[in-house]
PDB file of C-alpha atoms in Angstrom:
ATOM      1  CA  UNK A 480      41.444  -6.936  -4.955  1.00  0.00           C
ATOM      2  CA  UNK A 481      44.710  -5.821  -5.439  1.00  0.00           C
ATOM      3  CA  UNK A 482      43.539  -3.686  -8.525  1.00  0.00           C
ATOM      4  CA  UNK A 483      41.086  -2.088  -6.459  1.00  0.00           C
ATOM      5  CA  UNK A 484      43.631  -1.156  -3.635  1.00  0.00           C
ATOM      6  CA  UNK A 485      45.983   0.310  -5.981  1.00  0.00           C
ATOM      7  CA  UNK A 486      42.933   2.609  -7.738  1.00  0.00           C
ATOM      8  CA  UNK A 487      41.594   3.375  -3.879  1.00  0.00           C
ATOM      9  CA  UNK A 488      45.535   4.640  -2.821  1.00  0.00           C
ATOM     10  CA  UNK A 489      45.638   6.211  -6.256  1.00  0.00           C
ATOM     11  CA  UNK A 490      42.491   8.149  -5.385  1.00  0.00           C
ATOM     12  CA  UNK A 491      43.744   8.879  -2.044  1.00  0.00           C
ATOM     13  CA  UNK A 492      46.836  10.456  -2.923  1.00  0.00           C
ATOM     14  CA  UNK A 493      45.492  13.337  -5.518  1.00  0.00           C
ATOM     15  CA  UNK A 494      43.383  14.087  -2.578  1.00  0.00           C
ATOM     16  CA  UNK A 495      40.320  12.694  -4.601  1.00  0.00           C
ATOM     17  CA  UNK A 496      38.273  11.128  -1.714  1.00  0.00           C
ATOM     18  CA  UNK A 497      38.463  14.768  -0.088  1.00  0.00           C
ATOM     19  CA  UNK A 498      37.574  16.451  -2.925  1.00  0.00           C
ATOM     20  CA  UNK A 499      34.236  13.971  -2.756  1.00  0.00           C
ATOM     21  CA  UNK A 500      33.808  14.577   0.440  1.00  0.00           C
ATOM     22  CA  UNK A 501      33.821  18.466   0.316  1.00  0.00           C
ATOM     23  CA  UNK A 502      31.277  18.461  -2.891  1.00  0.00           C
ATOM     24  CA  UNK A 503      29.319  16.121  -0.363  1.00  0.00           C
ATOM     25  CA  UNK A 504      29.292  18.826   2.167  1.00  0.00           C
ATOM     26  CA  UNK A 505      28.193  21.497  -0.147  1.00  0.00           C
ATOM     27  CA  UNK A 506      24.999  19.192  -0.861  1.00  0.00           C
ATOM     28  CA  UNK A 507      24.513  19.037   2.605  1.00  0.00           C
ATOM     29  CA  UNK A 508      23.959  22.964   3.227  1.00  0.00           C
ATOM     30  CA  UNK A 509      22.539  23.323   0.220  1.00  0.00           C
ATOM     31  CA  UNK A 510      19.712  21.352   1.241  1.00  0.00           C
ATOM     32  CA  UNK A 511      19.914  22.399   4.575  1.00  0.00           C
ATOM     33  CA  UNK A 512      19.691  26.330   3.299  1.00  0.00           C
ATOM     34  CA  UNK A 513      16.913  25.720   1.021  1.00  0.00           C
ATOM     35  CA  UNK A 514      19.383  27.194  -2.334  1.00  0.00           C
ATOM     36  CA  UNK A 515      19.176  25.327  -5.403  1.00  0.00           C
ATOM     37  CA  UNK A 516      23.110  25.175  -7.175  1.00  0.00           C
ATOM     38  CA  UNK A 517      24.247  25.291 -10.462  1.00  0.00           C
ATOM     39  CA  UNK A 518      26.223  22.314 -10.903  1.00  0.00           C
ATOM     40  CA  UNK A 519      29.203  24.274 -12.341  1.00  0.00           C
ATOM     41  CA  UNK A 520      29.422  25.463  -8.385  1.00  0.00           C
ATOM     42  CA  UNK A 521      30.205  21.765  -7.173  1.00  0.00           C
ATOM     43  CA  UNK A 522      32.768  21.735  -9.923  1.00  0.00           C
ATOM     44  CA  UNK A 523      34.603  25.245  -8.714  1.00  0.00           C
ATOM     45  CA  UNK A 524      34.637  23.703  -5.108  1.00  0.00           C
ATOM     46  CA  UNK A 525      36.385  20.501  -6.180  1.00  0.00           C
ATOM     47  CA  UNK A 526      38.535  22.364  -8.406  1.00  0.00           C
ATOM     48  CA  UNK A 527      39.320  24.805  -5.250  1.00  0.00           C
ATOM     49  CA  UNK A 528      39.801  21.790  -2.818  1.00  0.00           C
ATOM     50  CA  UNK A 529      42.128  19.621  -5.195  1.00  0.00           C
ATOM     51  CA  UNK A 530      44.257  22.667  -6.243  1.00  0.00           C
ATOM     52  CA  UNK A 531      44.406  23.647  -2.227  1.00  0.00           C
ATOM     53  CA  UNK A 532      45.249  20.045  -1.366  1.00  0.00           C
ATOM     54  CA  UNK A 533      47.678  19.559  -3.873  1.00  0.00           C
ATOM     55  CA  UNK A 534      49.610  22.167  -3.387  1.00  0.00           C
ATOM     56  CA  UNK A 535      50.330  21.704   0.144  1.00  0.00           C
ATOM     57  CA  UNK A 536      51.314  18.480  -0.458  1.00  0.00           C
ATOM     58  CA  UNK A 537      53.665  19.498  -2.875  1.00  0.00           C
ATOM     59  CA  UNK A 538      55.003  22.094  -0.918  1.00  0.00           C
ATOM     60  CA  UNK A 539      55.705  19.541   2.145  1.00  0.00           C
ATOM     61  CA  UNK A 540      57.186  17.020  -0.341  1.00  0.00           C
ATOM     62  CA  UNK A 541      59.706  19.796  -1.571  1.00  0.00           C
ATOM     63  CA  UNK A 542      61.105  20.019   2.280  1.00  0.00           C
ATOM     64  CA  UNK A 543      61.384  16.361   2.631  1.00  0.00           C
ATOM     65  CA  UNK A 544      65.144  14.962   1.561  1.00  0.00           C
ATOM     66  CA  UNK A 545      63.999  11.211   2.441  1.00  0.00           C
ATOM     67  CA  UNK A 546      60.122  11.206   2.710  1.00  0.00           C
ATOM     68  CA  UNK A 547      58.822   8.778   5.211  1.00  0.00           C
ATOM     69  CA  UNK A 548      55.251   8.215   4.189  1.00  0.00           C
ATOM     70  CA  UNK A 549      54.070   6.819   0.152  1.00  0.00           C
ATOM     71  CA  UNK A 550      52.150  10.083   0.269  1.00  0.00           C
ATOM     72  CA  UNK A 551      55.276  12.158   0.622  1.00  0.00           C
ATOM     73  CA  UNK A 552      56.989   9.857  -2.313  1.00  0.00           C
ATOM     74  CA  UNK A 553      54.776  10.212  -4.663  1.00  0.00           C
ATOM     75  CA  UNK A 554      54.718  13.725  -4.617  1.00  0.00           C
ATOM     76  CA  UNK A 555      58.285  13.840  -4.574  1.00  0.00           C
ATOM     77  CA  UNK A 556      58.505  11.777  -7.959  1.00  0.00           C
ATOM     78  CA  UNK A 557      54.932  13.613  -9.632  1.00  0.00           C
ATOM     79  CA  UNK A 558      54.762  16.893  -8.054  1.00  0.00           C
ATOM     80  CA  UNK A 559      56.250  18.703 -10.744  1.00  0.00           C
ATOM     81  CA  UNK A 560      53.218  16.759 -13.152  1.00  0.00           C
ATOM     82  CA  UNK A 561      50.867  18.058 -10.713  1.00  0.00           C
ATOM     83  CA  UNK A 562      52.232  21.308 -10.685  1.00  0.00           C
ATOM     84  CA  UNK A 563      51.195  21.668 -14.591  1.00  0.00           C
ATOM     85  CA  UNK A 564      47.820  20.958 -13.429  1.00  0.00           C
ATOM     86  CA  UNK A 565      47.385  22.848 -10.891  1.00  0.00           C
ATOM     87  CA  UNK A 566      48.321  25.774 -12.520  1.00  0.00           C
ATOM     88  CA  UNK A 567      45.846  25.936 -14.925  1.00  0.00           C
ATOM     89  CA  UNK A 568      43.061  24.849 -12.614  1.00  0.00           C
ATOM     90  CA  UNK A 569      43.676  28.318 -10.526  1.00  0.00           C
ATOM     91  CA  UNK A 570      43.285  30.223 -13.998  1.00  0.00           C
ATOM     92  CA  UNK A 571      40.437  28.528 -15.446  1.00  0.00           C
ATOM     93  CA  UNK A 572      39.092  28.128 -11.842  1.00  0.00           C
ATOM     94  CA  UNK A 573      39.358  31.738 -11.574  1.00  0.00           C
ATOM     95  CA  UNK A 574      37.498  32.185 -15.063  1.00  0.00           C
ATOM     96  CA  UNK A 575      34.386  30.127 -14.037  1.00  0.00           C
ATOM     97  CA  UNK A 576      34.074  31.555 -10.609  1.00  0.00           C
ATOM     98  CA  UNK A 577      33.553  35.153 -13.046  1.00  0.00           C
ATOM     99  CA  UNK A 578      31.309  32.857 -15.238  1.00  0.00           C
ATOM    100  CA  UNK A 579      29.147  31.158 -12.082  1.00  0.00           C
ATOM    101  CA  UNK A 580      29.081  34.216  -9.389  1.00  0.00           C
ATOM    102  CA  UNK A 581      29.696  37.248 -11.776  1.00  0.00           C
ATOM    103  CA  UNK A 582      30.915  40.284 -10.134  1.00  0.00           C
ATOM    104  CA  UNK A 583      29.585  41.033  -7.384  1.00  0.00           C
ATOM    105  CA  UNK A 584      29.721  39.791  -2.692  1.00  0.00           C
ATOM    106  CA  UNK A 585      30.137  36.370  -3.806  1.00  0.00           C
ATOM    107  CA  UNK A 586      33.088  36.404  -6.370  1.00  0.00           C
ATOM    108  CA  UNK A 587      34.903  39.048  -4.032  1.00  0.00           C
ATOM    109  CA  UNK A 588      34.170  37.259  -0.613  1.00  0.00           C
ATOM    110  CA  UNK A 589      34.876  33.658  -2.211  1.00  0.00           C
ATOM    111  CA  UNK A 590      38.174  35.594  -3.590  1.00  0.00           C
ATOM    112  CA  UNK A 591      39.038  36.586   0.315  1.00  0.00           C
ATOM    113  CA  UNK A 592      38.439  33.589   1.638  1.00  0.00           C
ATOM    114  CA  UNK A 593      40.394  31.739  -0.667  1.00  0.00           C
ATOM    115  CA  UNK A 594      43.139  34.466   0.295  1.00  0.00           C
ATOM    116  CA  UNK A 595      42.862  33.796   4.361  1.00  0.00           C
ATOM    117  CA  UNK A 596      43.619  30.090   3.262  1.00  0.00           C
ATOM    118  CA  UNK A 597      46.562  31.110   1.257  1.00  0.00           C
ATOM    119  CA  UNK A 598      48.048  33.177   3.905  1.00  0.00           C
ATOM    120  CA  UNK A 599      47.334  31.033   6.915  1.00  0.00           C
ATOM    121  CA  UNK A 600      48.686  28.007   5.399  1.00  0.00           C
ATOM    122  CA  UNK A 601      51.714  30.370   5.026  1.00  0.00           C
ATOM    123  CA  UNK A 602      51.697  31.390   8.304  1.00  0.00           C
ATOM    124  CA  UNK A 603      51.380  27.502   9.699  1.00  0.00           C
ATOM    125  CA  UNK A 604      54.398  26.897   7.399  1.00  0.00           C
ATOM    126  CA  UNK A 605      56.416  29.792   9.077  1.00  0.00           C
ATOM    127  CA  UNK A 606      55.204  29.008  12.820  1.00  0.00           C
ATOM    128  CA  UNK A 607      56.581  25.174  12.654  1.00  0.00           C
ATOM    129  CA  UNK A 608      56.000  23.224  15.311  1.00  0.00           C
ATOM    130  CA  UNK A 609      54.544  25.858  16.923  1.00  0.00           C
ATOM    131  CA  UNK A 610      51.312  25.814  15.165  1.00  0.00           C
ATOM    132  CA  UNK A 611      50.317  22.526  17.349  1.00  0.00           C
ATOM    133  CA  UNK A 612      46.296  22.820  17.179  1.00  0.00           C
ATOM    134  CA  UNK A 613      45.802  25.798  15.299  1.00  0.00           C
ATOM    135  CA  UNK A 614      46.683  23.620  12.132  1.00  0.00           C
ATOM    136  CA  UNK A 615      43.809  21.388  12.832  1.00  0.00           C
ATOM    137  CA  UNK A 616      41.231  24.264  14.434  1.00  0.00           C
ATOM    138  CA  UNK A 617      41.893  26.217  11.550  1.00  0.00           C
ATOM    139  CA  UNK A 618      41.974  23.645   8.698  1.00  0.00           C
ATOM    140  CA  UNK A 619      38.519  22.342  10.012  1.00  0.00           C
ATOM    141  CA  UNK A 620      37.228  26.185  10.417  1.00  0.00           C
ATOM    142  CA  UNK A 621      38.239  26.955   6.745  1.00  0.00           C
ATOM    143  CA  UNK A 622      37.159  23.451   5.016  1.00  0.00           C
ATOM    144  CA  UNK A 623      33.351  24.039   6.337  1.00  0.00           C
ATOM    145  CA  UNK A 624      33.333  27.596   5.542  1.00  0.00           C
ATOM    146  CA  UNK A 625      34.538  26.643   2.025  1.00  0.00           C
ATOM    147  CA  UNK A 626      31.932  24.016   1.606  1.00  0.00           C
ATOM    148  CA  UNK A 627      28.417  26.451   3.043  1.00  0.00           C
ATOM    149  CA  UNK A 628      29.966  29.617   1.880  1.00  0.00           C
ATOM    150  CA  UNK A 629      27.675  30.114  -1.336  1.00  0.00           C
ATOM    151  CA  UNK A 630      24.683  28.732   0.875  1.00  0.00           C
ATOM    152  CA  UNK A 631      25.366  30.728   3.661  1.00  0.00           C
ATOM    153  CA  UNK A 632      25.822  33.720   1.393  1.00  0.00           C
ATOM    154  CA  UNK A 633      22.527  32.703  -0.731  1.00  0.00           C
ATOM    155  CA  UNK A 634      20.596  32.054   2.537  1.00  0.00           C
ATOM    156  CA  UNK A 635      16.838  33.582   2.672  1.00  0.00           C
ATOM    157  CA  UNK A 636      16.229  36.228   5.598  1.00  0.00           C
ATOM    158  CA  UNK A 637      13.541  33.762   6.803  1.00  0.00           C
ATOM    159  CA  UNK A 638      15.816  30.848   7.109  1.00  0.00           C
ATOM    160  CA  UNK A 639      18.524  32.455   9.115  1.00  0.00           C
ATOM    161  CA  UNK A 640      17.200  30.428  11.928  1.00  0.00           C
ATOM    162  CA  UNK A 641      19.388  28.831  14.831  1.00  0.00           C
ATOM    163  CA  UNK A 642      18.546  25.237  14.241  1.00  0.00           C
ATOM    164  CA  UNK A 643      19.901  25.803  10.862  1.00  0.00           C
ATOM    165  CA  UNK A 644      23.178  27.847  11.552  1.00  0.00           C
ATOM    166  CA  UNK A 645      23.961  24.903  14.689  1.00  0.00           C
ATOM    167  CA  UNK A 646      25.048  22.928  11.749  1.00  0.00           C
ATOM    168  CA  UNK A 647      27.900  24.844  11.148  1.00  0.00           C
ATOM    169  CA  UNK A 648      29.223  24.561  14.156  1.00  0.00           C
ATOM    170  CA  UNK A 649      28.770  20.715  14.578  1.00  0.00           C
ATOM    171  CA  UNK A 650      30.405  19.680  11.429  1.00  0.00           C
ATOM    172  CA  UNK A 651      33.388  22.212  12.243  1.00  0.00           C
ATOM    173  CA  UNK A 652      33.300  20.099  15.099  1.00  0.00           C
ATOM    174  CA  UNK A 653      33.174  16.800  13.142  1.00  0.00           C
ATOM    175  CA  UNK A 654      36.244  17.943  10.604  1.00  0.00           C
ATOM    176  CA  UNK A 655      38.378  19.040  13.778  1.00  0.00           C
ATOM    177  CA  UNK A 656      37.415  15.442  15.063  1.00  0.00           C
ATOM    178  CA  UNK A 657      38.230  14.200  11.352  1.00  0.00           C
ATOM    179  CA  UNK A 658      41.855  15.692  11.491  1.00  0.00           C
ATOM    180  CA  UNK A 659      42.837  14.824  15.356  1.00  0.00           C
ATOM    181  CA  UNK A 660      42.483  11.302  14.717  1.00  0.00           C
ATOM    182  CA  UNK A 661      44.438  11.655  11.815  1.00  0.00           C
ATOM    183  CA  UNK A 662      46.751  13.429  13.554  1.00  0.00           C
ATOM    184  CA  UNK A 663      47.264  10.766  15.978  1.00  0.00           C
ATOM    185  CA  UNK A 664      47.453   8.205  13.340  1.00  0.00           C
ATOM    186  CA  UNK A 665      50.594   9.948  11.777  1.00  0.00           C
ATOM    187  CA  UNK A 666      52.107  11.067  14.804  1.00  0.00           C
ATOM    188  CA  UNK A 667      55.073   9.010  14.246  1.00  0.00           C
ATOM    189  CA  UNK A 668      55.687  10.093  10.488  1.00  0.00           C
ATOM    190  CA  UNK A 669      54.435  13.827  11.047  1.00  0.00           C
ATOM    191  CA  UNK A 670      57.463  13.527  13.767  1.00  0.00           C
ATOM    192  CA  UNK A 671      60.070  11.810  11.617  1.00  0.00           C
ATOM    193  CA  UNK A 672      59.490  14.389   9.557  1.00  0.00           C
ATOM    194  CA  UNK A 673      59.589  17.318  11.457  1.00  0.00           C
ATOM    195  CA  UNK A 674      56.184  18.336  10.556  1.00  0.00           C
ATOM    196  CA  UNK A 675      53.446  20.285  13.325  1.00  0.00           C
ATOM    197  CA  UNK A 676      50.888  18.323  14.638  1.00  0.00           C
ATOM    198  CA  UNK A 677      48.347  17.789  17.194  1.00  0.00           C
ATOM    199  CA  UNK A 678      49.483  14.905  18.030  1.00  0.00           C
ATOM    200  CA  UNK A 679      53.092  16.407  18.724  1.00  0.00           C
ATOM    201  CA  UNK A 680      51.820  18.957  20.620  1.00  0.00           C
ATOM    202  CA  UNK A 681      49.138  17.325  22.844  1.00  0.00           C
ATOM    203  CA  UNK A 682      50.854  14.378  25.054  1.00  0.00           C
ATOM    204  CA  UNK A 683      48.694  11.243  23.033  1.00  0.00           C
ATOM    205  CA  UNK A 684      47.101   9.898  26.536  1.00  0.00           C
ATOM    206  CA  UNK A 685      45.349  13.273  27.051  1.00  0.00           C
ATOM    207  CA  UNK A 686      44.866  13.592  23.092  1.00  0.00           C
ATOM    208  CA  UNK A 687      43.207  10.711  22.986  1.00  0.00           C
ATOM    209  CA  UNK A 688      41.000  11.484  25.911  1.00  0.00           C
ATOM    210  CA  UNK A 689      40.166  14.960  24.016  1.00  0.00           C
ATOM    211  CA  UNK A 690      39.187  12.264  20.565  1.00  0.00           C
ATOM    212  CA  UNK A 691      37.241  10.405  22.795  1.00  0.00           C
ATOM    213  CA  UNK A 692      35.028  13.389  24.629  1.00  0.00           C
ATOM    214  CA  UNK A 693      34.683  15.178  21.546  1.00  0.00           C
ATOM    215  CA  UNK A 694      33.082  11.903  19.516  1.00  0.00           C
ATOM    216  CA  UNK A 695      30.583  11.548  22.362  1.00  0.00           C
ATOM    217  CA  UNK A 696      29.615  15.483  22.242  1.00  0.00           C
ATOM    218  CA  UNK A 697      28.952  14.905  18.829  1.00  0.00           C
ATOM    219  CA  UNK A 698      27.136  11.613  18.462  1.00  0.00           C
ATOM    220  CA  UNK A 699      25.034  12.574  21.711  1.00  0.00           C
ATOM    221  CA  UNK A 700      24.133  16.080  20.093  1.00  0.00           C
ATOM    222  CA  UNK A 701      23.430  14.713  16.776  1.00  0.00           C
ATOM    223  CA  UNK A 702      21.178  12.276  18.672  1.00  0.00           C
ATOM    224  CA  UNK A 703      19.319  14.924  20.168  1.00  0.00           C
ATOM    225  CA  UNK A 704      18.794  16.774  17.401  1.00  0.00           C
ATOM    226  CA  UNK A 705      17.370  13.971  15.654  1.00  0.00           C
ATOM    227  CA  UNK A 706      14.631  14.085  18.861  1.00  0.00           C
ATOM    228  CA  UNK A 707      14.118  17.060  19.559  1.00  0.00           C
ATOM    229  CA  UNK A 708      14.550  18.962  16.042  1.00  0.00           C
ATOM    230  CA  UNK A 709      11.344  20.216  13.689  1.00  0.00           C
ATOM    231  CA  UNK A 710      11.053  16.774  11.149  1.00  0.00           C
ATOM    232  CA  UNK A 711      12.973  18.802   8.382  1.00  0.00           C
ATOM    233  CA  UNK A 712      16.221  19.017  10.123  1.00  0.00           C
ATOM    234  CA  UNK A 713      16.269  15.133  11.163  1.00  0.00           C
ATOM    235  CA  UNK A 714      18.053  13.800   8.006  1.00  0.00           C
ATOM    236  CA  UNK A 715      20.522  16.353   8.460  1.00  0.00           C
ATOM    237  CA  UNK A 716      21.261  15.352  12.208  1.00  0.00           C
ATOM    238  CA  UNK A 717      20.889  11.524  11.324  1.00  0.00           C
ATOM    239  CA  UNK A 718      23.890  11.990   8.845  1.00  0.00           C
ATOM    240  CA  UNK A 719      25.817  13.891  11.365  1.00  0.00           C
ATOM    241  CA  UNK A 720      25.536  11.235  13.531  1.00  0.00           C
ATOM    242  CA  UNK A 721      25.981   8.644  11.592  1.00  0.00           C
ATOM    243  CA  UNK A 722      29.160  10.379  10.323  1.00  0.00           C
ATOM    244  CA  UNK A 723      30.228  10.651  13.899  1.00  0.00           C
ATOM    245  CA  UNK A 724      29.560   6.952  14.406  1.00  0.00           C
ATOM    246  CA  UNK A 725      31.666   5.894  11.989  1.00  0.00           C
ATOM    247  CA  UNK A 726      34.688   8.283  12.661  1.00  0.00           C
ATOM    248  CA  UNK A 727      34.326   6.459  16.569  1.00  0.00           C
ATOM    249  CA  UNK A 728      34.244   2.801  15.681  1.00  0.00           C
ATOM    250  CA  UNK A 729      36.692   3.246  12.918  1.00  0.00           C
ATOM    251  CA  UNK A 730      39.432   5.452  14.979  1.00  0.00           C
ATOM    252  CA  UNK A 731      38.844   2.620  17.850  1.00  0.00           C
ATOM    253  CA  UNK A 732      39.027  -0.322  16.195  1.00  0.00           C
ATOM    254  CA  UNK A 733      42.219  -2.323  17.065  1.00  0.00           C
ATOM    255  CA  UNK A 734      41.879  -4.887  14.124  1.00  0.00           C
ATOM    256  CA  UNK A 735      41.910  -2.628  10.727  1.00  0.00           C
ATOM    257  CA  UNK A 736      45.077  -0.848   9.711  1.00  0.00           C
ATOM    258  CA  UNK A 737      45.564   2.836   9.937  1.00  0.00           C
ATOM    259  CA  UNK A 738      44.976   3.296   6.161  1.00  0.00           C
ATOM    260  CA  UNK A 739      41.715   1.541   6.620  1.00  0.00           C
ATOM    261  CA  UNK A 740      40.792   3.617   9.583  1.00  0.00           C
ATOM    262  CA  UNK A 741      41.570   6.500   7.370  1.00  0.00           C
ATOM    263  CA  UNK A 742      39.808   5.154   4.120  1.00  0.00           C
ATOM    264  CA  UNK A 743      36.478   4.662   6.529  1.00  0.00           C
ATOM    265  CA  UNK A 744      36.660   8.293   7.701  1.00  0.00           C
ATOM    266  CA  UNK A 745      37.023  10.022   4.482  1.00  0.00           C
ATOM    267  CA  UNK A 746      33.772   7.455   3.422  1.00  0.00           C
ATOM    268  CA  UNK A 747      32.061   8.789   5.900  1.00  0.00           C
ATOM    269  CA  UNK A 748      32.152  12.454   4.715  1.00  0.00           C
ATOM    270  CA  UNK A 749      30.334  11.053   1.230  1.00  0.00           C
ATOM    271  CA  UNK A 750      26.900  10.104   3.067  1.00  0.00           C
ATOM    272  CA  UNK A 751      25.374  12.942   2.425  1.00  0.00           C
ATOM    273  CA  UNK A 752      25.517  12.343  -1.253  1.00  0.00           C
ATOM    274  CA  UNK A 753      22.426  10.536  -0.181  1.00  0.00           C
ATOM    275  CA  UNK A 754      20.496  13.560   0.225  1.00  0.00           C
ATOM    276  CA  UNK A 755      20.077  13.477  -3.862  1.00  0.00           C
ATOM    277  CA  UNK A 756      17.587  10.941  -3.136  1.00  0.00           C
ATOM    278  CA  UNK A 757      15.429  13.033  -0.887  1.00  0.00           C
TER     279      UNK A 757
END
């Protein structure tokens, strides 16, 4: 067991578990879209995710004198390892974006959204404190863009239907969800170490009240959208819900640690891994 814990935290801190999570979400729209992917495109988006990931934790490690959390630690002591990788990730990312989407709307707008990352992580870093919910808003905005981009982009003229363009929307809303609870879970360390937050911005009785509303919007739409949906779209709003389920009972369980809470949440971006069975 205690193997397993140290491969699980292991996982967790190179930002793995997102990176599954994220190539999980690409399945999902590319089901939902009707566009079949080569699987060197799953491969750029993990690539793009870690080398995102793992560079802002490097860069919040490098402000830290005495890091609070493991997480900051470790990339204290390995960032500069990491950094080696990273590096050539972006350059051979860069080469197999050319290879995948040639030149043309997708390379370029993939390119410029990668750049409104770049520079609003720079901005966040700038604003401080300041940046309260924005960080979150935007971090949810940008991670479910990155994950239907080439969908979206590759969508048919007939399918640009509202029931399938609500799913954007609700799993923004489910990531934003994702990162408040997580920003209530490290208030305390996020303050310690002078880091923005949600949870530093939003007094954590009325935060808590905003978790709470938004879970129900979410598990009660995704519920109705199972009913009331055409049949094809009811897998799609099952997982939603079922995602949403599990954020709720995990965030609001008193008897689980915060790192289990966490562990449960990230799972719970996976599921739709189980559309490969479909």
């Amino acid at each position: 067991m205690a193997f397993l814990q140290s491969v699980y935290r292991l996982i967790s801190r190179l930002s793995l578990d997102v990176v599954a999570g994220a190539v999980s979400g690409l399945l999902f729209f590319s089901r939902l879209f009707h566009t079949d992917l080569d699987p060197l495109v799953y491969q750029l988006l993990g690539m793009a995710v870690w080398c995102i990931y793992t560079l802002d934790h490097i860069l919040d490690a490098r402000k830290l004198t005495s890091p609070v959390t493991s997480r900051h630690a470790f990339y204290q002591r390995y960032g500069g390892i990491l950094w080696l990788f990273v590096v050539p990730t972006v350059l051979f990312g860069l080469s197999l974006a050319y290879r995948v989407l040639g030149l043309g709307k997708e390379l370029y707008f993939s390119l410029g959204l990668g750049i409104a990352i770049l520079l609003t992580m720079l901005f966040l870093r700038k604003a401080g404190k300041a940046a309260g919910l924005i960080k979150e808003l935007s971090t949810a905005v940008f991670y479910v863009l990155g994950i239907a981009w080439i969908p979206l982009l590759r969508l048919e003229a007939i399918d640009w239907t509202w029931q399938n363009l609500i799913f954007i929307p609700a799993y923004i809303g489910l990531a934003f969800l994702n990162l408040l609870m997580l920003s209530f879970l490290d208030r305390k360390e996020d303050a310690a170490q002078g880091f923005a937050s949600a949870a530093l911005t939003v007094e954590p009785g009325r935060l808590l009240g905003w978790i709470r509303k938004l879970a129900f919007a979410l598990i009660f739409l995704s519920l109705a959208g199972f009913i009331l949906l055409p049949s094809f779209y009811r897998p799609y709003a099952c997982l939603l819900l079922l995602m949403a389920l599990i954020h709720y009972l995990s965030f609001f369980h008193a008897g689980i640690s915060n790192e289990a809470k966490r562990g449960r949440m990230e799972a719970a971006f996976m599921l739709p891994l189980l559309l490969w069975a479909l």
